[in-house]
Short mmCIF file of C-alpha atoms and ligand atoms in Angstrom, two decimals:
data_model
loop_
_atom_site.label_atom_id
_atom_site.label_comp_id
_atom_site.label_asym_id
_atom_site.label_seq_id
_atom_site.Cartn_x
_atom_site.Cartn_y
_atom_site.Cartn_z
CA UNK O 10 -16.32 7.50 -12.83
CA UNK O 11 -13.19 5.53 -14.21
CA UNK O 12 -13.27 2.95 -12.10
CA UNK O 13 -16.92 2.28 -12.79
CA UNK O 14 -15.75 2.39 -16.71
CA UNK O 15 -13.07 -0.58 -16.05
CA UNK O 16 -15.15 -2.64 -13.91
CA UNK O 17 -17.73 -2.10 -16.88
CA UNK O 18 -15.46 -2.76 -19.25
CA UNK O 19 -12.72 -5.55 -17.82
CA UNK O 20 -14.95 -6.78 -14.85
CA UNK O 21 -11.95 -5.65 -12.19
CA UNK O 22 -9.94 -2.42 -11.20
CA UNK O 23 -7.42 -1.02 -13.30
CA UNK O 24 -4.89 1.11 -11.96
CA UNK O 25 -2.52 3.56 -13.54
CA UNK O 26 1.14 4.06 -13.22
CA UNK O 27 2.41 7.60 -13.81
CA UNK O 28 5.41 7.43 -15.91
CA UNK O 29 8.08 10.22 -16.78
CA UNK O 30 8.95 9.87 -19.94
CA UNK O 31 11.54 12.35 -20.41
CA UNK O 32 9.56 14.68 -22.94
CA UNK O 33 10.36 17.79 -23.18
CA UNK O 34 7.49 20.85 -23.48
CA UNK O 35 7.13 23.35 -26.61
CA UNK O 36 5.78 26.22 -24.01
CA UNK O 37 8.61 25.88 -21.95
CA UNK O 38 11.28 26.13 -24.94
CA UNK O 39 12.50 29.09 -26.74
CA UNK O 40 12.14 31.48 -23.91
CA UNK O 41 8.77 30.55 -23.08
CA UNK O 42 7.98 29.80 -19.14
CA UNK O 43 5.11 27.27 -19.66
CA UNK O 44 1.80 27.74 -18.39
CA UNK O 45 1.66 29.62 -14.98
CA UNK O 46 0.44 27.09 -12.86
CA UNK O 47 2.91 24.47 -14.10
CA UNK O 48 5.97 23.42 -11.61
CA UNK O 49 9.31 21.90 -11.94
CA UNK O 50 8.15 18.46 -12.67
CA UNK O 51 5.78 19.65 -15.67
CA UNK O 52 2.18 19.40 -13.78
CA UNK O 53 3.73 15.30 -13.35
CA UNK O 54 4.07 15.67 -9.25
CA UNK O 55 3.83 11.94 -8.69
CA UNK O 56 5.35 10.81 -12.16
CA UNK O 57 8.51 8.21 -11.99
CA UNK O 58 12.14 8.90 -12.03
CA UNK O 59 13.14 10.55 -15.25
CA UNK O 60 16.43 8.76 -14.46
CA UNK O 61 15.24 5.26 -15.11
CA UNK O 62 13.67 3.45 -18.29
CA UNK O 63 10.03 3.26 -18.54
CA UNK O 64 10.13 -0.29 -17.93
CA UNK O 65 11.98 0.13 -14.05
CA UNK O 66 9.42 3.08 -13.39
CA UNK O 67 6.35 0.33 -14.21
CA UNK O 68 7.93 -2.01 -12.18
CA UNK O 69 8.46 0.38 -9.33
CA UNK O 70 5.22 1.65 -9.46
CA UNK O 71 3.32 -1.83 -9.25
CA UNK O 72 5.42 -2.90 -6.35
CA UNK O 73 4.65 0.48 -4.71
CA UNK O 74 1.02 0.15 -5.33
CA UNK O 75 0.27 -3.27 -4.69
CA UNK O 76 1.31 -2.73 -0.60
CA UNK O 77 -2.30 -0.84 -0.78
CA UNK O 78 -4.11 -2.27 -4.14
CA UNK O 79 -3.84 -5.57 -5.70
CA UNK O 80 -4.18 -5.46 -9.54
CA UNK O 81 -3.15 -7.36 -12.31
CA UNK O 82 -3.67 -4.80 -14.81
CA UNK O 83 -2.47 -0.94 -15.19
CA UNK O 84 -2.30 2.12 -17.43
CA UNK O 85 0.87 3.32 -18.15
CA UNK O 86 0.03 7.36 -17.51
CA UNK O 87 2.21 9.47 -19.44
CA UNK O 88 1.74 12.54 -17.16
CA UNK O 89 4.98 14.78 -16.86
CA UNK O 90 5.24 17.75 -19.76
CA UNK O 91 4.08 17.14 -23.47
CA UNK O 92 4.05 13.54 -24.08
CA UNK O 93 3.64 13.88 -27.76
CA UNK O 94 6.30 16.07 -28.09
CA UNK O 95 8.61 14.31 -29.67
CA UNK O 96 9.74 11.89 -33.00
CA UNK O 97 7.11 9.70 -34.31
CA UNK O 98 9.90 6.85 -34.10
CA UNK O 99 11.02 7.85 -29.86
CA UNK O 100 7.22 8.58 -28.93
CA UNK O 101 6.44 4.80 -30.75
CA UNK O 102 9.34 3.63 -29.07
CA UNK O 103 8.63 4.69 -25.57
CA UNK O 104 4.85 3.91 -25.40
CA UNK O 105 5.29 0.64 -26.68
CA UNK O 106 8.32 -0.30 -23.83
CA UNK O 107 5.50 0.71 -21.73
CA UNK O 108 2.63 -1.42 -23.94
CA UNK O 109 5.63 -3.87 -24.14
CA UNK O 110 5.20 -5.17 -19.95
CA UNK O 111 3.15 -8.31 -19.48
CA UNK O 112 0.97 -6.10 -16.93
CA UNK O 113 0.25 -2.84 -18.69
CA UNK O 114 -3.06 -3.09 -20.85
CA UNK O 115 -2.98 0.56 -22.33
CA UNK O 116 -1.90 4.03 -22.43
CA UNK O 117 -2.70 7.67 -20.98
CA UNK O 118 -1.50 9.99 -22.79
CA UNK O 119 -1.37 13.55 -21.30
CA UNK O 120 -0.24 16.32 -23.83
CA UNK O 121 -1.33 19.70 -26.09
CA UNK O 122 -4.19 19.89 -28.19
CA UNK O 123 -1.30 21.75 -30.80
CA UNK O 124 1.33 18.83 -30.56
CA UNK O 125 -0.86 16.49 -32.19
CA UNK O 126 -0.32 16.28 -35.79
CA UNK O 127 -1.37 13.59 -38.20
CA UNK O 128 1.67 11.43 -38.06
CA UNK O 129 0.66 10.91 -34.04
CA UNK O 130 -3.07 10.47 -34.70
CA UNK O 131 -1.88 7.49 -37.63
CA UNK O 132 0.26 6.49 -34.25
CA UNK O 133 -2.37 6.55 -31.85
CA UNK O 134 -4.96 4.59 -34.48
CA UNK O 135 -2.49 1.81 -34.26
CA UNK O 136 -2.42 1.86 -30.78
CA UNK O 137 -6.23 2.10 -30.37
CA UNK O 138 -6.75 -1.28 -32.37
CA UNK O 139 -4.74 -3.27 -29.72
CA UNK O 140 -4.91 -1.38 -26.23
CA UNK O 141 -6.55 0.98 -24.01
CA UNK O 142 -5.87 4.20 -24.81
CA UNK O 143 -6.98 7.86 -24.17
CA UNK O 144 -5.50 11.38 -24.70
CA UNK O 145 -5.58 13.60 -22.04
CA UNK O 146 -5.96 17.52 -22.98
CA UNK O 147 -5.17 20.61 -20.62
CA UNK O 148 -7.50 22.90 -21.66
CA UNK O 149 -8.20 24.34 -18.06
CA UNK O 150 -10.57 27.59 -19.62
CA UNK O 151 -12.55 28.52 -22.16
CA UNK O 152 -11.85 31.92 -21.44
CA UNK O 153 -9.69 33.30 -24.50
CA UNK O 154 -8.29 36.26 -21.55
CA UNK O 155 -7.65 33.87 -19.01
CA UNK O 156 -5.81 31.04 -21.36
CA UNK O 157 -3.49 34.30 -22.37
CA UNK O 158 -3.01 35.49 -18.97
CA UNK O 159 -1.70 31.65 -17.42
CA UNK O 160 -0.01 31.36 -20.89
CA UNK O 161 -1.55 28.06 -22.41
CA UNK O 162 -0.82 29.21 -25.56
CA UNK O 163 -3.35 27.94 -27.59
CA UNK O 164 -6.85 29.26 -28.77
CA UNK O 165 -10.05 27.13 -28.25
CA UNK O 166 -9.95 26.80 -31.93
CA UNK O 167 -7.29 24.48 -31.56
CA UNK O 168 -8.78 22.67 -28.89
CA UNK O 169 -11.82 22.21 -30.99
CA UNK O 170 -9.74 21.07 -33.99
CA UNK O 171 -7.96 18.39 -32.28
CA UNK O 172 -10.82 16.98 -30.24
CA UNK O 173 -12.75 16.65 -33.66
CA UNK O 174 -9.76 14.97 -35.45
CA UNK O 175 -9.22 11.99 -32.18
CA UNK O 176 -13.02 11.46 -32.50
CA UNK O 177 -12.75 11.12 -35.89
CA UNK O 178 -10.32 8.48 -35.48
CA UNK O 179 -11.89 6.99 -32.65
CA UNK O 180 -9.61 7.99 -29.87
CA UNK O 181 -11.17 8.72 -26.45
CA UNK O 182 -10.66 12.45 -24.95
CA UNK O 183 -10.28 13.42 -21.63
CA UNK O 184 -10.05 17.51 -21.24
CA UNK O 185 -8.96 18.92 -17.74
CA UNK O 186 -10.50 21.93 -16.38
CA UNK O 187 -9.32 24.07 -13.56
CA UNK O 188 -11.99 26.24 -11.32
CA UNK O 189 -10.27 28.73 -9.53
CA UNK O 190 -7.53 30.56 -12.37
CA UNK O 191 -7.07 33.99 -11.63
CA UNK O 192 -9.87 36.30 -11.85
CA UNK O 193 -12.34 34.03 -13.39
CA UNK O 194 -15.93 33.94 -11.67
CA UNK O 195 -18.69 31.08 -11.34
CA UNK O 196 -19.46 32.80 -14.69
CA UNK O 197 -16.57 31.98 -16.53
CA UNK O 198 -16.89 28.60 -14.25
CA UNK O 199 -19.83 27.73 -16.50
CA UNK O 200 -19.18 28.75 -19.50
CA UNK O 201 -16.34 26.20 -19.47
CA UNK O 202 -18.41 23.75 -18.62
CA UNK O 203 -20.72 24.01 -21.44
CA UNK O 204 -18.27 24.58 -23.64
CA UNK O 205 -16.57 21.01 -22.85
CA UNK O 206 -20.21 19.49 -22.40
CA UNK O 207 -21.11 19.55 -26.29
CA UNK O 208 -17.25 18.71 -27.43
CA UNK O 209 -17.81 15.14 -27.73
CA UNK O 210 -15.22 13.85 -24.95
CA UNK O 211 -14.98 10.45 -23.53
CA UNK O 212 -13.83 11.75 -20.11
CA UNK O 213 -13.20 15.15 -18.39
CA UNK O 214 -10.94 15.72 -14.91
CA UNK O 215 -11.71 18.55 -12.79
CA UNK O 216 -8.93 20.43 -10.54
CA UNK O 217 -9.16 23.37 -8.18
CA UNK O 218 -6.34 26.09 -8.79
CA UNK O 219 -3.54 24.75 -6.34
CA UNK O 220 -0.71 27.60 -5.86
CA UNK O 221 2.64 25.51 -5.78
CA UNK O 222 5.41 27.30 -4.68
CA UNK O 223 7.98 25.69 -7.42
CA UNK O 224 5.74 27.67 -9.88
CA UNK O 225 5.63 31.33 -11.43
CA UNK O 226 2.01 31.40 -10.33
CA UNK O 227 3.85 31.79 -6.88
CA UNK O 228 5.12 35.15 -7.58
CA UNK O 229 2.04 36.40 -9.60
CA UNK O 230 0.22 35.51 -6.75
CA UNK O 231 2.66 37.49 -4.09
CA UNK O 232 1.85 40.37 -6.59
CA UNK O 233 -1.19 40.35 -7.33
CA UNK O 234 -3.01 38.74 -4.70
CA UNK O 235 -6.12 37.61 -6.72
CA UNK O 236 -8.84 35.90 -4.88
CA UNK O 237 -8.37 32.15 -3.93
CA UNK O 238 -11.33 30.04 -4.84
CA UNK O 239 -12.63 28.54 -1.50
CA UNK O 240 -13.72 24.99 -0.53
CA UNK O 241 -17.54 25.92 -0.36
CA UNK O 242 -17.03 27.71 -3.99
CA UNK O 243 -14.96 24.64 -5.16
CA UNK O 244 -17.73 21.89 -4.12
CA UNK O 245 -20.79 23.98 -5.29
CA UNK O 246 -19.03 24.15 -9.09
CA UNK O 247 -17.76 20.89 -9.23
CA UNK O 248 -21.33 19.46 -8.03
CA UNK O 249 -23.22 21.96 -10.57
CA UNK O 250 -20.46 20.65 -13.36
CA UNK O 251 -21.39 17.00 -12.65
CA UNK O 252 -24.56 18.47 -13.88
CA UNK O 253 -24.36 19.73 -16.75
CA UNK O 254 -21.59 17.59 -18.67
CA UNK O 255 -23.47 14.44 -20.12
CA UNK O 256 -23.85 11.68 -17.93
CA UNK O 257 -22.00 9.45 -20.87
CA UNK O 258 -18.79 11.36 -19.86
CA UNK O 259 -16.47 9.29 -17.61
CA UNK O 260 -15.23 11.50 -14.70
CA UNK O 261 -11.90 10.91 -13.71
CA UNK O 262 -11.25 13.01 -11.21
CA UNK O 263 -13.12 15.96 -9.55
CA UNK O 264 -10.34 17.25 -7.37
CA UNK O 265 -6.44 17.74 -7.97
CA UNK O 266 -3.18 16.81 -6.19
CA UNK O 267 -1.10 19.02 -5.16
CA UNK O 268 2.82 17.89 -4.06
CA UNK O 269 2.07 18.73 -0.34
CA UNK O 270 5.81 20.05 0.17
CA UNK O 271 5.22 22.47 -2.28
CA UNK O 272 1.61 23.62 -1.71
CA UNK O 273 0.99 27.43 -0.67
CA UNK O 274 -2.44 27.62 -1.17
CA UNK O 275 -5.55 26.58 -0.49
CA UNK O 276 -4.93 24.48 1.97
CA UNK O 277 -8.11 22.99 1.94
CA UNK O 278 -7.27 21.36 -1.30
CA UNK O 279 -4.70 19.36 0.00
CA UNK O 280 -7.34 16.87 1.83
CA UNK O 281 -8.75 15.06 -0.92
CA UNK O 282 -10.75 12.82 0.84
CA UNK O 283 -12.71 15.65 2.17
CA UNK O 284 -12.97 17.28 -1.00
CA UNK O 285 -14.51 13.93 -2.31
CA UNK O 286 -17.37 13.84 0.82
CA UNK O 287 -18.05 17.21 0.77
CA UNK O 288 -18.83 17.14 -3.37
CA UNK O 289 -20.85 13.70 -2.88
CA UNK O 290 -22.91 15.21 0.49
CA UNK O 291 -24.32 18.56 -2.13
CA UNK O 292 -25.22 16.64 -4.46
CA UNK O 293 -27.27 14.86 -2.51
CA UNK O 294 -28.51 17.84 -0.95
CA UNK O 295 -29.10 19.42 -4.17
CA UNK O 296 -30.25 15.87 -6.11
CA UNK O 297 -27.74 16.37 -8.83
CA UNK O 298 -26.84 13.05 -10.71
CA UNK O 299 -24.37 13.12 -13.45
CA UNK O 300 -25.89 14.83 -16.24
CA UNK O 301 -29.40 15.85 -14.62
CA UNK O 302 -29.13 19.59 -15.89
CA UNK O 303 -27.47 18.72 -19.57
CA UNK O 304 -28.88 20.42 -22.47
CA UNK O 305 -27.87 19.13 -26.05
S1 SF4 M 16 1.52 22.38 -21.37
FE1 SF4 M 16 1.75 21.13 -19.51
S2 SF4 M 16 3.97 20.77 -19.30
FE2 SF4 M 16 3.68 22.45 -20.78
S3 SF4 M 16 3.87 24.30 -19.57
FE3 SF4 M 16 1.68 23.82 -19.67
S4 SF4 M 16 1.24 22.54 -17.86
FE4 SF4 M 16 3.47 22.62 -18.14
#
């Protein structure tokens, strides 16, 4: 897990700081609508206010967290929309007012496996030398039909491409994967497990399908009414994915977060905590450790 990884690492908990950025998204310009799962705020619910500098939303953020955590150190999280999207000179200007605060030790950067070129990858090299630093991929399926269908608008070719060219250059991956898209079974469940398990990553996050109702997968869902994974479905793939991916990979997360204001379904994800027990409890039960059932 990635707390386990900065204990390991810096001998004391790191937190992270989810920053708007003000980046824009190439798959929701031109006409396009984005993915069909992705709200308003760019799949960056908890992200800071748009409206202030990066600097204000790190210092807002610490002074919000540290009522629950204390922490001397943070990641600023790039998390709202395509945070690579942009010129080589804003992008280096905005991650380094974040890498710029006495407190902030590195970056997360969450973006498109087809918005990295080699200009950003010379970028990120730079960065890597000094800081903490991963990329964060949404890659959600490796089901060609599906990624159509919720309009990621890339092929797994691309994935594959970019993955190879930040381990070449020695920049940790994290790829996100969401159980639950419409019409996928345990099936296609596994196969984009696999896939993901022999890609090299540094980390991978895993999300049930929420159904926000600030997002177009609102209305395909009125209209279509495809079947809603379920908590018992959710736990048994996440534990089964735990696995099968390599026990070197660091798990971030193994459930998502939905805004609650704007959830319409399932319900059940919005209590994490019980997500979290139930997904310990089976593996237990089913003596799974991280990495048990990998095959090279
Ligand atoms: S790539 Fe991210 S920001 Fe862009 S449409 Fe998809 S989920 Fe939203």
């Amino acid at each position: 897990m990635l707390n386990d990884y900065f204990k390991d690492k810096y001998g004391k908990k790191i937190l992270k700081l989810s920053i708007n950025a003000g980046f824009s998204c190439p798959n929701r310009e031109n006409g396009l609508n984005g993915c069909l799962f992705c709200s308003e705020a760019g799949s960056g619910e908890f992200g800071g206010n748009v409206k202030k500098s990066i600097t204000e939303q790190i210092e807002e953020q610490i002074k919000f967290l540290s009522y629950k955590n204390k922490s001397d150190s943070y990641i600023a999280y790039f998390q709202s929309f395509t945070n690579t999207y942009d010129s080589i000179d804003n992008l280096k200007r905005k991650y380094f007012e974040a890498l710029n605060h006495e407190k902030v030790i590195g970056l997360a950067i969450a973006t498109r496996p087809d918005c990295i070129n080699n200009s950003i990858i010379n970028l990120l090299e730079e960065i890597n030398e000094k800081y903490e630093l991963w990329v964060e991929l949404g890659f959600q399926t490796s089901n060609e039909n599906t990624a159509k269908l919720i309009r990621r608008g890339y092929i797994n070719e691309v994935f594959k491409n970019t993955v190879n060219k930040l381990n070449n250059s020695k920049i940790k991956t994290v790829a996100h994967l969401i159980f639950g898209l419409p019409y996928e079974s345990e099936k296609d469940w596994l196969n984009s497990i696999n896939y993901l398990a022999n890609k090299n990553l540094w980390g991978i996050k895993f999300h049930s399908l929420y159904i926000q109702k600030n997002s177009d997968l609102y209305d395909f869902y009125l209209k279509n009414k495809f079947k809603i994974i379920d908590k018992e479905e959710y736990i048994s793939i996440v534990s089964k994915a735990l696995g099968l991916i390599p026990k070197e990979y660091v798990v971030h997360r193994v459930t998502g977060d939905a805004d609650k204001t704007e959830l319409f379904l399932p319900k059940w994800s919005a209590d994490k905590l019980s997500v979290i027990c139930s997904i310990q409890k089976k593996l237990k039960e089913d003596s799974i450790l991280q990495g048990s059932n990998y095959i090279e």
